[in-house]
CSV table of C-alpha atoms and ligand atoms in Angstrom, one decimal:
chain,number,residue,atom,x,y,z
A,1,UNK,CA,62.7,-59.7,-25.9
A,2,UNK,CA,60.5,-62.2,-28.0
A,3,UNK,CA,58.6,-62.9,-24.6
A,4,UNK,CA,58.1,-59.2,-23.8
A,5,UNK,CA,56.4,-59.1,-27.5
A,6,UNK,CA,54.4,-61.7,-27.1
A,7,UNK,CA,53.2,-60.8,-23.7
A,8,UNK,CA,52.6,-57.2,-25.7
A,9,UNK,CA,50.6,-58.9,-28.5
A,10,UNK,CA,48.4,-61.2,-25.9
A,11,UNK,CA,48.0,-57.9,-24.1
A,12,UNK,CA,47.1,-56.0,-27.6
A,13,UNK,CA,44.7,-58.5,-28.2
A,14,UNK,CA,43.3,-59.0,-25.1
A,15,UNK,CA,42.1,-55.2,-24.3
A,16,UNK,CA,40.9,-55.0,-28.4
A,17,UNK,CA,38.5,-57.7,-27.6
A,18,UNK,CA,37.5,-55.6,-24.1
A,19,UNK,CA,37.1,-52.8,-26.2
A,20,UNK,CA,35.0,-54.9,-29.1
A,21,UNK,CA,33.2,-56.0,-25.7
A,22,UNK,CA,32.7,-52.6,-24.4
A,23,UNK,CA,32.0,-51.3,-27.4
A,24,UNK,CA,29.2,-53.7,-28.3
A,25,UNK,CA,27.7,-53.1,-24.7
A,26,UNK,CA,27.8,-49.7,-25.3
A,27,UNK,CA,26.3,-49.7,-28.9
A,28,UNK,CA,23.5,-51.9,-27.1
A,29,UNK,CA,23.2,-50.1,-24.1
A,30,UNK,CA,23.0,-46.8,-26.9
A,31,UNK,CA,19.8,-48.7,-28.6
A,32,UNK,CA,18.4,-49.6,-25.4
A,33,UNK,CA,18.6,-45.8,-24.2
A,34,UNK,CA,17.2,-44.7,-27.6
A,35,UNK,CA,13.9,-47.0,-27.3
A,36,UNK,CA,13.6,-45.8,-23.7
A,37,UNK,CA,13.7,-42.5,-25.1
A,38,UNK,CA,10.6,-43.6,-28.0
A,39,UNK,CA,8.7,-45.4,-25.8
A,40,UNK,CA,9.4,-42.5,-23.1
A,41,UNK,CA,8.1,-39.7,-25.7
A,42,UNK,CA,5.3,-42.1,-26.5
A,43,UNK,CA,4.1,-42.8,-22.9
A,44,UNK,CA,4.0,-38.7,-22.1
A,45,UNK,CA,1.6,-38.0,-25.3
A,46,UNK,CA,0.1,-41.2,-24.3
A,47,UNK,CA,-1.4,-39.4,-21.6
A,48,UNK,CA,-2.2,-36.3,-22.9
A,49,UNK,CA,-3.8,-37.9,-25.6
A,50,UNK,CA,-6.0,-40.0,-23.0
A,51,UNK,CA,-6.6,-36.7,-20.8
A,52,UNK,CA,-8.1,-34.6,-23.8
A,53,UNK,CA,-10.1,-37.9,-25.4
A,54,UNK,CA,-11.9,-38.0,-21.5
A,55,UNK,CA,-12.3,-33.9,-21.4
A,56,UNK,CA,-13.8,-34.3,-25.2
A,57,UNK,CA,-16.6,-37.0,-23.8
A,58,UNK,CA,-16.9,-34.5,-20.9
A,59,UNK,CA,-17.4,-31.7,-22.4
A,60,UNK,CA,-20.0,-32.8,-25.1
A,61,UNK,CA,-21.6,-34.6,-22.3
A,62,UNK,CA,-21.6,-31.2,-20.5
A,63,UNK,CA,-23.0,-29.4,-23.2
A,64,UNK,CA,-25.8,-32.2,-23.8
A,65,UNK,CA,-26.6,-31.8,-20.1
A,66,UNK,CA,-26.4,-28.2,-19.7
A,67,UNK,CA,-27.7,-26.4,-22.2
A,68,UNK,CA,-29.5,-29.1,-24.5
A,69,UNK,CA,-32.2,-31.2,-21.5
A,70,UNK,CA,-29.9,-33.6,-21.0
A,71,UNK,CA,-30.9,-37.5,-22.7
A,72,UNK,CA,-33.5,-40.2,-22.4
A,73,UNK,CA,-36.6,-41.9,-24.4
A,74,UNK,CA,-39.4,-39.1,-23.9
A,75,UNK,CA,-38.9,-36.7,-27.1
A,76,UNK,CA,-37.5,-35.6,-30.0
A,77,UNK,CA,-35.0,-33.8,-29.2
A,78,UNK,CA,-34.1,-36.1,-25.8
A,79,UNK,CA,-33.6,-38.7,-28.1
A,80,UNK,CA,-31.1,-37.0,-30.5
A,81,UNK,CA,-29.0,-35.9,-27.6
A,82,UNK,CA,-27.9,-40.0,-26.7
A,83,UNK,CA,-26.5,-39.6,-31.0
A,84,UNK,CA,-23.4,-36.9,-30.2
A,85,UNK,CA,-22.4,-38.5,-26.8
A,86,UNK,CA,-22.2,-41.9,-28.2
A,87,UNK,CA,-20.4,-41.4,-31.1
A,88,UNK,CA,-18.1,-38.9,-29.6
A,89,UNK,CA,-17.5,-42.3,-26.9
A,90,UNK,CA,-17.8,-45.0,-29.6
A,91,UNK,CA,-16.4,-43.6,-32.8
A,92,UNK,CA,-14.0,-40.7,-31.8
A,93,UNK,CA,-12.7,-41.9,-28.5
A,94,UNK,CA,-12.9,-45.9,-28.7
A,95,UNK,CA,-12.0,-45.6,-32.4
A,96,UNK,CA,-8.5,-43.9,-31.4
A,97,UNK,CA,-7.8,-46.1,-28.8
A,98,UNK,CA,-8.1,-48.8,-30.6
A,99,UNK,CA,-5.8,-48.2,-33.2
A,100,UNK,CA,-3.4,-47.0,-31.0
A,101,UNK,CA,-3.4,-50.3,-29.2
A,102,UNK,CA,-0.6,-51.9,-30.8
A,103,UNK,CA,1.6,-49.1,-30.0
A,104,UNK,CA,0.5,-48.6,-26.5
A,105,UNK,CA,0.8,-52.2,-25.7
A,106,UNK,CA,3.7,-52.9,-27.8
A,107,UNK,CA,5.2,-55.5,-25.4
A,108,UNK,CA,2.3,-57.7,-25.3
A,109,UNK,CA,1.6,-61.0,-27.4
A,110,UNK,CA,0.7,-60.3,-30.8
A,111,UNK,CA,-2.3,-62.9,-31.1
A,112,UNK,CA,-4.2,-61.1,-27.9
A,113,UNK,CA,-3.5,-57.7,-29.1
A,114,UNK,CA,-5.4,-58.8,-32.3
A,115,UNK,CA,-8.0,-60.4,-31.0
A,116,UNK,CA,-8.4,-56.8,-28.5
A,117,UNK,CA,-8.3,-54.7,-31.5
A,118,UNK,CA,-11.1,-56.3,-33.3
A,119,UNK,CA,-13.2,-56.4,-29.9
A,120,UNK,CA,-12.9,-52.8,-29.3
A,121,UNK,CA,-14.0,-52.0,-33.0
A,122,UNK,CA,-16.9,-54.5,-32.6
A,123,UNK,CA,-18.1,-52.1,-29.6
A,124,UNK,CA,-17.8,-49.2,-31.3
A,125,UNK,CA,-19.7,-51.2,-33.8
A,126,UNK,CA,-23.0,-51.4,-31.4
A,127,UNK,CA,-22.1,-48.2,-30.2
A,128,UNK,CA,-22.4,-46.7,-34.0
A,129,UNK,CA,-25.8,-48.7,-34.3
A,130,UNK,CA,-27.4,-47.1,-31.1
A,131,UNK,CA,-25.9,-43.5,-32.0
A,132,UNK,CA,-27.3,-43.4,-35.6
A,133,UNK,CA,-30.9,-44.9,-34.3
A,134,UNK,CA,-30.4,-41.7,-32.1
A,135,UNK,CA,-31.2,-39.3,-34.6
A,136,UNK,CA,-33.0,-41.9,-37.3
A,137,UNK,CA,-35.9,-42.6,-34.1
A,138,UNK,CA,-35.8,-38.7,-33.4
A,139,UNK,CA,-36.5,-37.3,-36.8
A,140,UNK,CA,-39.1,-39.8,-37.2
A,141,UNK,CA,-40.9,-38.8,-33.4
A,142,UNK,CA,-40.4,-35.2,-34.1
A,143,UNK,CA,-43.8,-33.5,-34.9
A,144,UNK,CA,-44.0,-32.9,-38.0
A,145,UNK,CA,-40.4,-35.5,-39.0
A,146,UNK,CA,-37.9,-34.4,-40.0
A,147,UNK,CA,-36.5,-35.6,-43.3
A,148,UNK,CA,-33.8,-37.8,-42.9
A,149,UNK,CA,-30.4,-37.7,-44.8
A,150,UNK,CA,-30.3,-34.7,-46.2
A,151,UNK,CA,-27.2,-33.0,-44.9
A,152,UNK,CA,-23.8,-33.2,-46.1
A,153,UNK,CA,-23.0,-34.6,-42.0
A,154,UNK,CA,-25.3,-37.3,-42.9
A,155,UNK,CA,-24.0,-38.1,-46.5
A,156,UNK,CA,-20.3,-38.2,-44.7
A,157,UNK,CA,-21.7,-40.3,-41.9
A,158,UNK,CA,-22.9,-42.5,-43.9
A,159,UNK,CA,-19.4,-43.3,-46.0
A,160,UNK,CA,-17.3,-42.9,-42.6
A,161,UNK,CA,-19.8,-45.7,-41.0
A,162,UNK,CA,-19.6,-47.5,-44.4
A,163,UNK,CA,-15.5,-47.4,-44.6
A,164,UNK,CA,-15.5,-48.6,-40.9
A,165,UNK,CA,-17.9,-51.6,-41.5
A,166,UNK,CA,-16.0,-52.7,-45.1
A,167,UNK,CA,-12.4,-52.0,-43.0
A,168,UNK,CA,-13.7,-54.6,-39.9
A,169,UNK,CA,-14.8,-57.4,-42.3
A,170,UNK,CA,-12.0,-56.8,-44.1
A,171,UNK,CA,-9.4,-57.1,-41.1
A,172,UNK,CA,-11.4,-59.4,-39.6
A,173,UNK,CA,-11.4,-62.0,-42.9
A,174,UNK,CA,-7.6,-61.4,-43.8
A,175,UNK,CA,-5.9,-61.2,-40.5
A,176,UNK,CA,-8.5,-63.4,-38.1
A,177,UNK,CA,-10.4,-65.4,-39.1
A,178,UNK,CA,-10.2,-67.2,-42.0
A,179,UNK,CA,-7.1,-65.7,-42.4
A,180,UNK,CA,-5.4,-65.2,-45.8
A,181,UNK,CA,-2.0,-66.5,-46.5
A,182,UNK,CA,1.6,-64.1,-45.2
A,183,UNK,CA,2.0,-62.9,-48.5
A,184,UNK,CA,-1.3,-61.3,-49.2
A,185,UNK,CA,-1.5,-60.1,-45.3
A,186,UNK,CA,1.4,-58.3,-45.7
A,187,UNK,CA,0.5,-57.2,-49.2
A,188,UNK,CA,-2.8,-55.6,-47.4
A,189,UNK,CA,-1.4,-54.5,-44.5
A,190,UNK,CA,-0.4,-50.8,-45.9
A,191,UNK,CA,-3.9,-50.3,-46.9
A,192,UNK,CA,-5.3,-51.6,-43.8
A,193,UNK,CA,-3.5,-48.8,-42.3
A,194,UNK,CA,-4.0,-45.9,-44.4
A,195,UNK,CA,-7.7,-46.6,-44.7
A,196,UNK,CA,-7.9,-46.8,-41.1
A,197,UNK,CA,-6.0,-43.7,-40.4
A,198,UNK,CA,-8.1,-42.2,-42.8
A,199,UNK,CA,-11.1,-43.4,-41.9
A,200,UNK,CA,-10.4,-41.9,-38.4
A,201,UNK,CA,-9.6,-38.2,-39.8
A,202,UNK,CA,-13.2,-38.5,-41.6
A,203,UNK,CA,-14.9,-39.6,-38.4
A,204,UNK,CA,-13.0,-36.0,-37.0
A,205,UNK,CA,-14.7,-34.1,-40.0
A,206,UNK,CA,-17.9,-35.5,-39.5
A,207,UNK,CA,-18.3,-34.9,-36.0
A,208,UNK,CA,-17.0,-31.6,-36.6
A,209,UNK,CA,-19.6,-31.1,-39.3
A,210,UNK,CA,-22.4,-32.4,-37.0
A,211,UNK,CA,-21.4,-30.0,-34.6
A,212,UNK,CA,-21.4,-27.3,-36.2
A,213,UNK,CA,-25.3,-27.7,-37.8
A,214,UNK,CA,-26.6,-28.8,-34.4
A,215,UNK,CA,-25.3,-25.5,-33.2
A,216,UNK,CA,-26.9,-23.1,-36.2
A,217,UNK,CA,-30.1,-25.2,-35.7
A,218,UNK,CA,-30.6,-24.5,-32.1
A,219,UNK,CA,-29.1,-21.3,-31.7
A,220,UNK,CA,-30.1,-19.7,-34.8
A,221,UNK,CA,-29.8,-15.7,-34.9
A,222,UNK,CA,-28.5,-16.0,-31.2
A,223,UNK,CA,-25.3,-17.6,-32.5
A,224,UNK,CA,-24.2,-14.2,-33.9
A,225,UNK,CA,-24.6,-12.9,-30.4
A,226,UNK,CA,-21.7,-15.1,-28.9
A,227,UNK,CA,-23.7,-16.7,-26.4
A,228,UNK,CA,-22.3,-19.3,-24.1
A,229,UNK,CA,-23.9,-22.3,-25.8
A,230,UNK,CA,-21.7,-21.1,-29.2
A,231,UNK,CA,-18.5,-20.4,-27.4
A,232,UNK,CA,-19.1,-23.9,-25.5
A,233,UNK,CA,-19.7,-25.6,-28.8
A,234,UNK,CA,-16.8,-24.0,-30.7
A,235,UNK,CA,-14.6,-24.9,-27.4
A,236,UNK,CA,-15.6,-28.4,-28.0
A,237,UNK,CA,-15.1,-28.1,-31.9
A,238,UNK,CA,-11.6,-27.2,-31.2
A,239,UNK,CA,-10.9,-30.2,-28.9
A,240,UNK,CA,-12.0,-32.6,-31.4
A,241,UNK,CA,-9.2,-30.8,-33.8
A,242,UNK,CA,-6.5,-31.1,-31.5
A,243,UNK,CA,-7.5,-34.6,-30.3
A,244,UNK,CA,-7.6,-35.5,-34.2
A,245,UNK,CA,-4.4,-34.4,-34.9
A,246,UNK,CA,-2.5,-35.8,-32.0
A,247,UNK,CA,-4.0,-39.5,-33.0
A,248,UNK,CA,-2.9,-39.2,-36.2
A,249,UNK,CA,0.7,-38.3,-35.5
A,250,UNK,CA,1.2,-41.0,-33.2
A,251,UNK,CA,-0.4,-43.3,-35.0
A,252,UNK,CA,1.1,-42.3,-38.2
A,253,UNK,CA,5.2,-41.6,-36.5
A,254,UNK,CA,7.1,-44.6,-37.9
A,255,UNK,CA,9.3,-44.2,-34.2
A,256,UNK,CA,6.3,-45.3,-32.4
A,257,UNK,CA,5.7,-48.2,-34.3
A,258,UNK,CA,5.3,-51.5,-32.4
A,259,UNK,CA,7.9,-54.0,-33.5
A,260,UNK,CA,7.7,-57.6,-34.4
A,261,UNK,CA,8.8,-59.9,-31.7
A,262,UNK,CA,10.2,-63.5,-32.0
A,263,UNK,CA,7.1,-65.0,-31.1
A,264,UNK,CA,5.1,-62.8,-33.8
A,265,UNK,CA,7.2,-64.7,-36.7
A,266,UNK,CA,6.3,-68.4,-35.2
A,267,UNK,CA,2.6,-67.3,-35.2
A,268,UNK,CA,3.4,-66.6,-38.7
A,269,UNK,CA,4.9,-69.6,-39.6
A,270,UNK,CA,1.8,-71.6,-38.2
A,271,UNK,CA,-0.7,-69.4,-40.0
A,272,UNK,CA,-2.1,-67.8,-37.5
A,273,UNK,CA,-0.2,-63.8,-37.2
B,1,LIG,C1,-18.5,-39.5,-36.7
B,1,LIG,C2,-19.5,-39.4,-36.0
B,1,LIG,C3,-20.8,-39.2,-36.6
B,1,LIG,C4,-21.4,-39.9,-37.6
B,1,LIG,C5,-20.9,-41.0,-38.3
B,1,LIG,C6,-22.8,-39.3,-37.7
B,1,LIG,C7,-23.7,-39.7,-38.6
B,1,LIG,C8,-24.9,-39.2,-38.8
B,1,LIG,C9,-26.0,-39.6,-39.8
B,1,LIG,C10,-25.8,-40.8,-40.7
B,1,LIG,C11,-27.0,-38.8,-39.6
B,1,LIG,C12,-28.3,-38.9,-40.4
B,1,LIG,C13,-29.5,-39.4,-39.6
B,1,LIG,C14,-30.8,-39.2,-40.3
B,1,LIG,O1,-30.8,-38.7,-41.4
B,1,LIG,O2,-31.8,-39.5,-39.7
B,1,LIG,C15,-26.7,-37.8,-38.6
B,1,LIG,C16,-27.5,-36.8,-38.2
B,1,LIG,C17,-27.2,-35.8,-37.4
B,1,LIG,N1,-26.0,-35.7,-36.7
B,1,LIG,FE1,-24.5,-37.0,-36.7
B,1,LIG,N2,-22.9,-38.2,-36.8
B,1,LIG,C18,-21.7,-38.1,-36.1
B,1,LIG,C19,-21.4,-37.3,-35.1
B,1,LIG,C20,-22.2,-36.2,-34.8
B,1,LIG,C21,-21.9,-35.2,-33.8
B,1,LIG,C22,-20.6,-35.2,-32.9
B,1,LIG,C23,-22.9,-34.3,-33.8
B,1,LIG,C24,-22.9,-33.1,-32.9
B,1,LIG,C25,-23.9,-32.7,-32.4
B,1,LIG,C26,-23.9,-34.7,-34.8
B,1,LIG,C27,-25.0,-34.1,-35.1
B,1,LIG,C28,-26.0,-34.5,-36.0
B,1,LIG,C29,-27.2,-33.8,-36.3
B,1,LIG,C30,-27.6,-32.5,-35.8
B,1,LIG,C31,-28.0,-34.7,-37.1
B,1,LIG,C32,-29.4,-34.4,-37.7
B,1,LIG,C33,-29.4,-33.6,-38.9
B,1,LIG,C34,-28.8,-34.3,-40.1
B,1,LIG,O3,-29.3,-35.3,-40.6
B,1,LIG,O4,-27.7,-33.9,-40.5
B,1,LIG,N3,-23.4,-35.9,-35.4
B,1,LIG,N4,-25.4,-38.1,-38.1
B,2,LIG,C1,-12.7,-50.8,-38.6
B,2,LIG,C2,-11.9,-51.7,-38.3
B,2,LIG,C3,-10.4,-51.5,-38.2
B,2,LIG,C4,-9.6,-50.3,-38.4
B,2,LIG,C5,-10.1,-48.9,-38.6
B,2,LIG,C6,-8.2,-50.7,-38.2
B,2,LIG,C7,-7.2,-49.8,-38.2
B,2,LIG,C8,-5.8,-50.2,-38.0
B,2,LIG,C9,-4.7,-49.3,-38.0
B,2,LIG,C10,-4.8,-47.7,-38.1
B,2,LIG,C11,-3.6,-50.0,-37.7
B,2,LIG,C12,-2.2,-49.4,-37.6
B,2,LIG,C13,-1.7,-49.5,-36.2
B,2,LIG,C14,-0.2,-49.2,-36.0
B,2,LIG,O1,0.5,-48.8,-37.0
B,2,LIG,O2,0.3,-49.2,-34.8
B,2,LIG,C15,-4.0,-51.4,-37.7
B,2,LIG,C16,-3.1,-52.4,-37.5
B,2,LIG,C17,-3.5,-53.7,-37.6
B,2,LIG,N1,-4.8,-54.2,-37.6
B,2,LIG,FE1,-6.5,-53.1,-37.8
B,2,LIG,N2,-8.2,-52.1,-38.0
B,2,LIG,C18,-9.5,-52.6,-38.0
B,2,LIG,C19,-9.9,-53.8,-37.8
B,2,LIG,C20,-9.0,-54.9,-37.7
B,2,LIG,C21,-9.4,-56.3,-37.5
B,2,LIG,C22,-10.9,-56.8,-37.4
B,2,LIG,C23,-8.3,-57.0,-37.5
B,2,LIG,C24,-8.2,-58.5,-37.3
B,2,LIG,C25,-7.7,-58.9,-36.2
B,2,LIG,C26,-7.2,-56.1,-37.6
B,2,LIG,C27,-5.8,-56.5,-37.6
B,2,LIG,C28,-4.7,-55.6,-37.6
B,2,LIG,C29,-3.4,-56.0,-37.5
B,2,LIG,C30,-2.8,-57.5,-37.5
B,2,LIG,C31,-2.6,-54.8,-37.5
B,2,LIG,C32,-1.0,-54.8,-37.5
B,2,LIG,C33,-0.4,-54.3,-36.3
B,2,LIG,C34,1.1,-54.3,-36.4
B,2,LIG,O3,1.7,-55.2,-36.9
B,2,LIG,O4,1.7,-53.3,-35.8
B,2,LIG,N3,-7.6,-54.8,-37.8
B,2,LIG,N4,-5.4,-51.5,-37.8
């Protein structure tokens, strides 16, 4: 009898620890499932995001092409056309892969996913430069010039280009090189993101409103008329919305988030996150 109980207890015992077993596979297999799930979600916007970014740079390409001669170094108005394609490639399309990069590479070493984020916003950096010469060199070639800055596109350029230069030697200093200590980086770090995040959404507006004047400039009273030029351009002002307002949810869903690995702490603890 006191056998039978014992055996009944070792038994007891035996399957709650299988189940404790089980149960912590399960509960592990459950989290596993559920990141698949995120990273799943994340991967299928992932490419729709990357699908409309390409048909954006398309499309104003097409429109530069098609109905505006097209770019080069001749004239005027050649010369302005290189100032929509590269921004809409440097600062609209570079700009939201770049801070998507942590997300999208999220299994990746932390120090080379640093060191790729600041090297994609240094090209976008030369890409601004050549962009705003664009349309500085064509208002001064264009017979007679054009006054420069004088436009509430060019007063928002200049702050959006302004926020993106303070926000790169800012990064740069606190999380690169010199580096500042944990504490104050991850003090920062909320700021860094916001002001990036918003920094993108005015890039969005800008480009939006330099869009839009481009279009009454050329078109003029033809505008009215719903020509193709104007439903081309409003096409294109659309996909610059959507494409705005899918970066900022994935950038901004806490779900997608990239998070710290093992190896992220020990840069830490050597200085160097
Ligand atoms: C976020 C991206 C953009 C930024 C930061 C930006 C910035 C600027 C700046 C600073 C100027 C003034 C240049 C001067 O006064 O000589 C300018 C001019 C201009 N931009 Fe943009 N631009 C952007 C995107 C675009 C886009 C996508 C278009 C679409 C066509 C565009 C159209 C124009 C036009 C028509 C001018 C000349 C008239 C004016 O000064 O407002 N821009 N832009
Ligand atoms: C104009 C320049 C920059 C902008 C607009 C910008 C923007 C952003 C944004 C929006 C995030 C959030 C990413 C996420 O939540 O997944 C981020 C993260 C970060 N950025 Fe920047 N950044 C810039 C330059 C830099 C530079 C030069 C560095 C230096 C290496 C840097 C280091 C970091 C780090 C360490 C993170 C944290 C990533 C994480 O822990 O998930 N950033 N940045």
């Amino acid at each position: 009898m006191v056998t039978s109980e014992l055996e009944n207890s070792k038994i007891e015992t035996v399957s709650t620890s299988n189940n404790m077993a089980l149960n912590n596979g399960l509960s592990q297999n459950n989290v596993q499932s559920q990141s698949d799930d995120k990273h799943f979600s994340y991967f299928s916007l992932y490419i729709v995001f990357q699908i409309i970014g390409l048909l954006l740079i398309f499309a104003v390409g097409f429109w530069i092409f098609v109905f505006r001669g097209g770019v080069g170094f001749s004239e005027s108005k050649i010369i302005f056309n290189w100032h929509p394609l590269l921004m809409t490639i440097g600062f609209v399309y570079l700009f939201a892969n770049s801070i998507l990069h942590y997300r999208t590479f999220r299994h990746k070493n932390k120090r080379d996913l640093k060191n790729q984020h600041a090297i994609i916003h240094g090209c976008i950096i030369i890409l601004i430069l050549l962009a705003g010469w664009a349309s500085f060199a064509s208002h001064l070639y264009n017979n007679p010039p054009i006054p420069n800055l004088y436009t509430l596109h060019s007063w928002l350029g200049v702050v959006t280009i302004l926020m993106f230069l303070s926000q790169f030697i800012g990064g740069f200093m606190s999380f690169l090189y010199p580096g500042i200590a944990v504490q104050y980086r991850e003090a920062i770090m909320p700021y860094h993101v916001f002001f990036g995040v918003f920094n993108f959404a005015l890039v969005i507006a800008t480009s939006l409103l330099g869009l839009c004047e481009k279009l009454i400039f050329s078109l003029k009273d033809e505008y009215r008329t719903f020509p193709n030029e104007g439903l081309f351009g409003n096409f294109i002002g659309l996909l610059f919305m959507v494409f705005g307002g899918l970066v900022v949810f994935m950038v901004t869903k806490p779900e997608y988030k990239r998070h710290s690995k093992p190896e992220d702490s020990m840069l830490l603890s050597q200085g160097s996150e």
